[in-house]
Short mmCIF file of C-alpha atoms and ligand atoms in Angstrom, two decimals:
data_model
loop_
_atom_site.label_atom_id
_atom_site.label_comp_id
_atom_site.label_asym_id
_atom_site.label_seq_id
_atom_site.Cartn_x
_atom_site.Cartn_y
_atom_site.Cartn_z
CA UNK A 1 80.34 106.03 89.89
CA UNK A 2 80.12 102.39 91.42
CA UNK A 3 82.56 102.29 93.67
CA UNK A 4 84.08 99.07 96.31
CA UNK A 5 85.49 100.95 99.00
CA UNK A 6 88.10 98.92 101.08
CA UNK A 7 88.56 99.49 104.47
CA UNK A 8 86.00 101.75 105.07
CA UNK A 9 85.13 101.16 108.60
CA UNK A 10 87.75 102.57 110.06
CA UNK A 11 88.41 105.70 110.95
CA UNK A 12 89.14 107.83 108.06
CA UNK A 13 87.14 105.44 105.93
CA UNK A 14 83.71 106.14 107.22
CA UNK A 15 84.36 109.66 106.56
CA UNK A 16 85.31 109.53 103.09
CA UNK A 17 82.45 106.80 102.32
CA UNK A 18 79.98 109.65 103.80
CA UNK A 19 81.57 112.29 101.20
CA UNK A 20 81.27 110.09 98.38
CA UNK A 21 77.99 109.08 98.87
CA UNK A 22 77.44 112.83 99.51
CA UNK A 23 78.43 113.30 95.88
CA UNK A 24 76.25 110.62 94.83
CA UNK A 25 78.12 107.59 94.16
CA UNK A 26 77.43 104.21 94.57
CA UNK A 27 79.70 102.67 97.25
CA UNK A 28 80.07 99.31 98.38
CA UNK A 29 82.20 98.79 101.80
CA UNK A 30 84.45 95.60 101.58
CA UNK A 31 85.95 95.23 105.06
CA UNK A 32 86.67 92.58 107.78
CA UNK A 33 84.51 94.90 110.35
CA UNK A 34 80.87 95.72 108.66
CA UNK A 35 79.71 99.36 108.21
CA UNK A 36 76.44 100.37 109.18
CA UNK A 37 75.86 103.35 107.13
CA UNK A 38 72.32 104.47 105.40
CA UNK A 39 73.05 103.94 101.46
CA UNK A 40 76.38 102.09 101.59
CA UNK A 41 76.46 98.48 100.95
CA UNK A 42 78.43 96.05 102.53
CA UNK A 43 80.34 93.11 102.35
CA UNK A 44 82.59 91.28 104.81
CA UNK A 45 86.05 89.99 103.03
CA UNK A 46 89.95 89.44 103.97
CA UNK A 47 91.33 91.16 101.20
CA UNK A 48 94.70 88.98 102.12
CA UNK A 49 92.91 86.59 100.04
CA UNK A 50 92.67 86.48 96.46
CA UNK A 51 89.95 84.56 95.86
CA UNK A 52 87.84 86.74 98.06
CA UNK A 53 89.13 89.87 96.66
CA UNK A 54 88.52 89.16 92.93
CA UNK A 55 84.88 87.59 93.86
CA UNK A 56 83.96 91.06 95.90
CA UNK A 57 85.48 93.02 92.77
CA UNK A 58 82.48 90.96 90.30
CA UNK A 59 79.51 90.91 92.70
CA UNK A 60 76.11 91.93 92.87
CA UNK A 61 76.83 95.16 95.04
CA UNK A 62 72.70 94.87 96.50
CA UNK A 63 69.46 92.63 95.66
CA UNK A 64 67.92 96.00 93.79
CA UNK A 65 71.08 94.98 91.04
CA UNK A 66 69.36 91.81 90.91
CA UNK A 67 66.30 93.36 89.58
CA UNK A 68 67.50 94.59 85.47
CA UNK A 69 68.60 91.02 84.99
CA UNK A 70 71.69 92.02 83.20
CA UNK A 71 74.01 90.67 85.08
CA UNK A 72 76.58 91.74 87.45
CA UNK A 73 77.37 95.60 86.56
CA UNK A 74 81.24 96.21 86.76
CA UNK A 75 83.00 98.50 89.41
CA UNK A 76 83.90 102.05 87.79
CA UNK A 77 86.74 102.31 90.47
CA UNK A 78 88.24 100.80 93.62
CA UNK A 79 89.09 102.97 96.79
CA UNK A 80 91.92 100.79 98.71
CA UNK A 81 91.97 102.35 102.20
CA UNK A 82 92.37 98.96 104.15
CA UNK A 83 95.38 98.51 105.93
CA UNK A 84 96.91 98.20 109.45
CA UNK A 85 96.87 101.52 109.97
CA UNK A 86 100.35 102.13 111.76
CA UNK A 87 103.17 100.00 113.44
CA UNK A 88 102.70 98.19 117.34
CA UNK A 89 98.91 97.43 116.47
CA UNK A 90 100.46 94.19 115.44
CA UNK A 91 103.71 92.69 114.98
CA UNK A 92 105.56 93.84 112.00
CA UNK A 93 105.88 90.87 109.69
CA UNK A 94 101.93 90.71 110.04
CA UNK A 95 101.21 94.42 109.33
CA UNK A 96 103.66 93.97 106.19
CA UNK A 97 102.07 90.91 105.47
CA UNK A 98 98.72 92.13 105.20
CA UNK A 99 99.32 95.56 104.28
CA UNK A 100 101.44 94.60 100.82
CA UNK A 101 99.78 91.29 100.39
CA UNK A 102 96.05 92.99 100.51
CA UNK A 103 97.54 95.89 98.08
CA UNK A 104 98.76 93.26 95.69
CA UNK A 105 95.64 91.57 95.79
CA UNK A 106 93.70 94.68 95.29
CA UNK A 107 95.88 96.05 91.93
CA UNK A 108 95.74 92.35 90.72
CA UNK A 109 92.15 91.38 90.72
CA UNK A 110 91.32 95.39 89.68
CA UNK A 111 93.49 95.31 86.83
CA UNK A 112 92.71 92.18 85.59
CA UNK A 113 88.82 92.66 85.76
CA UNK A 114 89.57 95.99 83.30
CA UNK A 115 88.39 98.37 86.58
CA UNK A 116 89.96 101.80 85.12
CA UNK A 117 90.65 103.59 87.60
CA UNK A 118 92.53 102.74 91.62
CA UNK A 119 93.32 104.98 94.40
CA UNK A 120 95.14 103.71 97.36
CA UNK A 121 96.25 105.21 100.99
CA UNK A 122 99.63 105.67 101.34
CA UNK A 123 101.17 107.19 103.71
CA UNK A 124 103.45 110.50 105.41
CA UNK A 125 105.39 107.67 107.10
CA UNK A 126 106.56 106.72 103.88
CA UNK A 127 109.18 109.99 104.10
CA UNK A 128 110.87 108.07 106.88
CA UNK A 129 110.04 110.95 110.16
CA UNK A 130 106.94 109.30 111.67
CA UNK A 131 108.39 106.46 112.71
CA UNK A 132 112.05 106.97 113.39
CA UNK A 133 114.31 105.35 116.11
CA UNK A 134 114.96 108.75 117.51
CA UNK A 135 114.47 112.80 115.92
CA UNK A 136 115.03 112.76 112.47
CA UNK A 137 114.56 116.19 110.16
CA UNK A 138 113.13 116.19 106.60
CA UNK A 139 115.94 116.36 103.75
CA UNK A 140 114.59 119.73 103.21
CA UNK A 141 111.04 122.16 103.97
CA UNK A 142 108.28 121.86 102.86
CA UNK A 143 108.44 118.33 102.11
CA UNK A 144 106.85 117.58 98.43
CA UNK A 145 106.20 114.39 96.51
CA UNK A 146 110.18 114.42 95.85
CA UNK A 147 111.26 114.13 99.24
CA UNK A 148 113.52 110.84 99.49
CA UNK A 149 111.34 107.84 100.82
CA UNK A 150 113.43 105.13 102.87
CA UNK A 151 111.43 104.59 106.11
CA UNK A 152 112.71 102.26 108.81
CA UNK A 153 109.64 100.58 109.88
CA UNK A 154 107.60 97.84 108.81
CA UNK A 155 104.57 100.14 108.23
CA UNK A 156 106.15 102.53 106.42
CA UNK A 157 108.22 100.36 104.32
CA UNK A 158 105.14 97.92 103.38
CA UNK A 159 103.37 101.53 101.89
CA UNK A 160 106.78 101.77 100.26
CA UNK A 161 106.45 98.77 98.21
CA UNK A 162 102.56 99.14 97.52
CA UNK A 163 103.76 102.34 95.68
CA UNK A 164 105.94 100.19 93.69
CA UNK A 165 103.67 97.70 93.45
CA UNK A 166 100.86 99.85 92.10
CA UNK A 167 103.69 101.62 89.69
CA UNK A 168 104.43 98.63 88.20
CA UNK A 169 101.00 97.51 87.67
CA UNK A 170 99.78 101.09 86.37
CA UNK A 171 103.12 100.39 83.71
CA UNK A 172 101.74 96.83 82.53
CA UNK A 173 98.11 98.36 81.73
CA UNK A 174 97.77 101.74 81.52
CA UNK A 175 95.26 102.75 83.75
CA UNK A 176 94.89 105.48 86.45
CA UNK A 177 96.14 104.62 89.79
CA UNK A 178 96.81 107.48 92.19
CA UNK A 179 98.61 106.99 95.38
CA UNK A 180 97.28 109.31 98.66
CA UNK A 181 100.42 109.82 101.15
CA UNK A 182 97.95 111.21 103.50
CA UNK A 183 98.58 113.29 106.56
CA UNK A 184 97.53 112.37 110.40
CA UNK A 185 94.08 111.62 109.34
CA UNK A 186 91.59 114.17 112.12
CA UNK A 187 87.99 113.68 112.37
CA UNK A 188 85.70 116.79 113.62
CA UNK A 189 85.27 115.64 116.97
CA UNK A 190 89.59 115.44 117.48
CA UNK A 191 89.85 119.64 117.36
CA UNK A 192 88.35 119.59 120.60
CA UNK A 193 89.89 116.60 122.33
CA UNK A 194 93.08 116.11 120.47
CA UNK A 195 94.27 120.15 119.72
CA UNK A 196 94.55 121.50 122.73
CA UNK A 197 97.57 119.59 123.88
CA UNK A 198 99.19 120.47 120.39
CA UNK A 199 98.88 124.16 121.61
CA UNK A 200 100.92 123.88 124.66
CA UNK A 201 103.33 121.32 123.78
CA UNK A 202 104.10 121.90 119.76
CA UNK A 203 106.42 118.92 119.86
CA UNK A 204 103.85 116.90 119.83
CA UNK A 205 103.34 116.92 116.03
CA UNK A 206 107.01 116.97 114.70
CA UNK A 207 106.62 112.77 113.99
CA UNK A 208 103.80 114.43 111.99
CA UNK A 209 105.68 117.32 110.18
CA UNK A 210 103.25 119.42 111.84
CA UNK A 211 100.64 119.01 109.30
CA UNK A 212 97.28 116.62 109.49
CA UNK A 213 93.86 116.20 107.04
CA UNK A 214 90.54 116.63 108.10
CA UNK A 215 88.94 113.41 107.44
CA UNK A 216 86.39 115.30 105.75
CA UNK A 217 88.68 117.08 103.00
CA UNK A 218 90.22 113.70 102.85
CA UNK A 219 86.64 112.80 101.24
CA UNK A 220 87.12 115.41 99.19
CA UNK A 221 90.25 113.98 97.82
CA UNK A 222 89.36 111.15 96.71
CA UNK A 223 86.26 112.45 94.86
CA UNK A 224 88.98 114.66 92.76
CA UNK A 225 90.87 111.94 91.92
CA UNK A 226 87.41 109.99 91.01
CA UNK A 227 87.07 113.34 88.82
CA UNK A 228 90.07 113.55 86.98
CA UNK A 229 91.22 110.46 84.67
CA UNK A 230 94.13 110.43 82.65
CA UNK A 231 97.55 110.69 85.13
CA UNK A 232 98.51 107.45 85.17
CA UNK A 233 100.38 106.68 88.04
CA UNK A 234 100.48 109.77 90.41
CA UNK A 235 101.19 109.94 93.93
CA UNK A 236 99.77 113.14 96.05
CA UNK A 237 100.20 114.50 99.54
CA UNK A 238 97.44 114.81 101.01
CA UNK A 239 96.52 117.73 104.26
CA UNK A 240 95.58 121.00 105.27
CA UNK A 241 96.96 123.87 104.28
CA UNK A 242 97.86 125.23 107.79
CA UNK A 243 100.06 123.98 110.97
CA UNK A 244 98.72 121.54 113.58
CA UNK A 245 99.71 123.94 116.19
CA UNK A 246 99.30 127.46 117.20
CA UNK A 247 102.47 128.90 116.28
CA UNK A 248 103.98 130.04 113.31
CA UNK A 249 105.83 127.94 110.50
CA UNK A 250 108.93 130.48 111.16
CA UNK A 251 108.81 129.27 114.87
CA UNK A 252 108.14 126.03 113.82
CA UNK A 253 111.77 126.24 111.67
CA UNK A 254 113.51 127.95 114.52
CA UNK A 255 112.45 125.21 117.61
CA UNK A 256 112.83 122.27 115.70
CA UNK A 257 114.08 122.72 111.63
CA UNK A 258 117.39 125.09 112.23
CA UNK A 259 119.47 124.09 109.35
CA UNK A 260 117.14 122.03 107.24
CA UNK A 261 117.06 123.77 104.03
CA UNK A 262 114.15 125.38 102.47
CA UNK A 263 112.80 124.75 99.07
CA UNK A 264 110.86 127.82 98.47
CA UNK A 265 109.31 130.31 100.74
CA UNK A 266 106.76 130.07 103.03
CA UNK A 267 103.17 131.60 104.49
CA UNK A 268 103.06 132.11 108.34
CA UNK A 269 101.00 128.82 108.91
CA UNK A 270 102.08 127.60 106.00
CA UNK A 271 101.90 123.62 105.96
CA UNK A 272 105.42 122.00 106.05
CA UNK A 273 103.53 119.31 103.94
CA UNK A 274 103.17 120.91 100.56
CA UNK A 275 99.59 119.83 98.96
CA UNK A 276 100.29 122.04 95.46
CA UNK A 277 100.74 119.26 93.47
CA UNK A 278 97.17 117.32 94.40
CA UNK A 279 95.66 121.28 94.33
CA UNK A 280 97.82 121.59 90.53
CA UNK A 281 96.45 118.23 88.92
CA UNK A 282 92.89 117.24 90.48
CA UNK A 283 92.04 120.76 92.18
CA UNK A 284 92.09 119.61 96.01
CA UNK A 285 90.68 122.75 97.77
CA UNK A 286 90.38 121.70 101.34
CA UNK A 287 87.97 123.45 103.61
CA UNK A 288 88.36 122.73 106.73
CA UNK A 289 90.57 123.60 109.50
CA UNK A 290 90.86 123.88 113.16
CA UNK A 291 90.91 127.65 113.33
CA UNK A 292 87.47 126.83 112.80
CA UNK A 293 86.87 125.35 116.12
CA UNK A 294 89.50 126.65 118.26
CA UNK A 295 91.59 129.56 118.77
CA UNK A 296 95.39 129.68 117.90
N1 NAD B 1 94.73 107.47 110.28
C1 NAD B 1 95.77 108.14 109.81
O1 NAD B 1 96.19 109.15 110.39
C2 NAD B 1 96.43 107.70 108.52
C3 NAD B 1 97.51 108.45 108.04
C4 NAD B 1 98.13 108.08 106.85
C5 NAD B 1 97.65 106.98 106.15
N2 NAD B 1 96.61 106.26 106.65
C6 NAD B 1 96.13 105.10 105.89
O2 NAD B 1 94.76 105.33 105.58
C7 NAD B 1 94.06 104.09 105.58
C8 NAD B 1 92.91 104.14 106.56
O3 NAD B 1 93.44 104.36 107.86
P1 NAD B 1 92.50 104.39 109.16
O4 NAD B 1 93.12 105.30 110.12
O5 NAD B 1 91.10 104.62 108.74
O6 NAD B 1 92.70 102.90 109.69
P2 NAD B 1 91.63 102.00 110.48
O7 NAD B 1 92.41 100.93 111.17
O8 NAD B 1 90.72 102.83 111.30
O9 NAD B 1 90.79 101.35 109.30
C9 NAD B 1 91.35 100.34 108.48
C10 NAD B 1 90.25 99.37 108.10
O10 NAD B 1 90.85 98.32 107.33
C11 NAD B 1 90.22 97.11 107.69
N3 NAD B 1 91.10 95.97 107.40
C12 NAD B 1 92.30 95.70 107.95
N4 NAD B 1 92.78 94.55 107.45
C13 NAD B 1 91.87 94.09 106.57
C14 NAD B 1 91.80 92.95 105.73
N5 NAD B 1 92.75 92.02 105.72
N6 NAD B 1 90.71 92.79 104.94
C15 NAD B 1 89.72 93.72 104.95
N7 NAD B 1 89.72 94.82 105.73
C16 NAD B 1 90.80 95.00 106.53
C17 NAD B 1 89.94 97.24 109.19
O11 NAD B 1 88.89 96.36 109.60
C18 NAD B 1 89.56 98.72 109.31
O12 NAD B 1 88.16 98.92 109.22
C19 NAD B 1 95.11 103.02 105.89
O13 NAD B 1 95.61 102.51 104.66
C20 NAD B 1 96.18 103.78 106.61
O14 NAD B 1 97.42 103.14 106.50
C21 NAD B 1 95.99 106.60 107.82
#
């Protein structure tokens, strides 16, 4: 497929962009920071502006496309992973500004150039636990696509209303847009730095439900929902199917989820992040994990 890729410089970006072209799509990069990647193309844009965004959505995506003389070819699909990636980068009327402004933009100028198919990064903020003034427990374990979403930050809130935003534009036309509430994103090289502090202080990932996604199957993710047409507006979690730390999911419920209720029971490192539903409908089968590297 020919695919503009937003935000694909950054950090989970570059990972997915590798996948895709692994799979052998055609991917352009549209990004404020350029990505220097063999076989991706590249264009500099601030997708907080509409004019740029809808130019970048009809362009030529190299010179070779020059060469048929037909024209500019359309985009089979748009991959919307730019964003301010979490709150205190900036301050939060700007990452709510830019993070539901470039959504917007993105749905608006996709739709209306008859590009069938959107995914978008949402978030695990968006079920309110990341980014809390204080502890607070999920509603119930494992958390699924059902789980109440009313975050208190500007982050979470502004992936909040691009879900609504891209609901409401999947309603007016029809087409596929699938929303990724993705896990703490982990690239390879984090087992080694990053785990080893999750093993002797398991606290550290209850903002993350204990759960993350290997960049890598992340890639993977999005080339299933490149795969399968026909949902409509769908939203998925997206991670591993095992813990972020080395004990189990039973002493994961008795340090820190006594009383929450359970929906269903659960393997020993069962993920408190339930990924059935993106396994069920585009056949997610992550394969990575970091047992892999480390030992519990
Ligand atoms: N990293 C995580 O753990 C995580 C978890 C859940 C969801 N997400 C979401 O996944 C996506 C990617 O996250 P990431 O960690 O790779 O973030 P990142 O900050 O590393 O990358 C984001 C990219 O977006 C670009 N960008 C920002 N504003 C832009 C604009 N106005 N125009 C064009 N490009 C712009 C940046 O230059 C950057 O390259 C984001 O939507 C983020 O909210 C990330």
């Amino acid at each position: 497929m020919r695919i503009l890729f937003t935000g694909g410089s950054g950090k989970a970006g570059k990972h997915a962009i590798a996948h895709l072209i692994e799979q052998g799509h055609r991917v352009t990069n549209a990004d404020l920071v350029r990505l220097d990647m063999p076989g991706v193309d590249s264009l500099q844009v601030d997708l907080t502006d509409a004019g740029q965004v809808f130019n970048a959505l009809h362009a030529y995506a190299g010179f070779d496309e020059l060469e048929p003389g037909t024209g500019v070819p359309a985009y089979d699909a748009v991959v919307h992973f730019a964003a301010i990636p979490a709150i205190l980068f900036r301050p939060d009327n700007e990452t709510y500004r830019i993070n539901t402004l470039s959504t917007y933009n993105v749905l608006d100028a996709a739709t209306k150039l008859g590009i069938r198919k959107v995914i978008f990064a949402s978030s695990e903020t968006t079920y309110g636990i990341c980014f809390a003034d204080g502890e607070k427990k999920p509603d119930y374990i494992p958390i699924d696509e059902e789980h109440p979403t009313v975050p208190e930050d500007s982050y979470a809130m502004s992936k909040v209303v691009n879900e609504a935003t891209a609901r409401s534009f999947q309603a007016r036309t029809g087409i596929d847009i699938y929303g990724l509430r993705i896990n703490n994103v982990i690239e390879p090289h984090e087992y080694k730095t990053n785990f080893p502090a999750f093993m002797t202080d398991p606290a550290l990932r209850r903002r993350n439900i204990f759960a993350y996604i290997d960049a890598r199957d992340l890639g993977h993710m999005v080339d299933c929902c490149l795969k399968t047409d026909g949902l409509g507006y769908q939203v998925f979690n997206v991670a591993n199917d095992d813990l972020s730390v080395g004990i189990s999911t039973e002493e994961v419920i008795s340090r820190f989820y006594q009383g929450v209720p359970k929906k269903r029971n659960m393997g020993t490192d069962e993920t408190f992040y339930a990924n059935n539903k993106a396994k069920q409908l585009v056949g997610f089968s992550p394969a990575h994990s970091w047992r892999d590297v480390l030992k519990p």
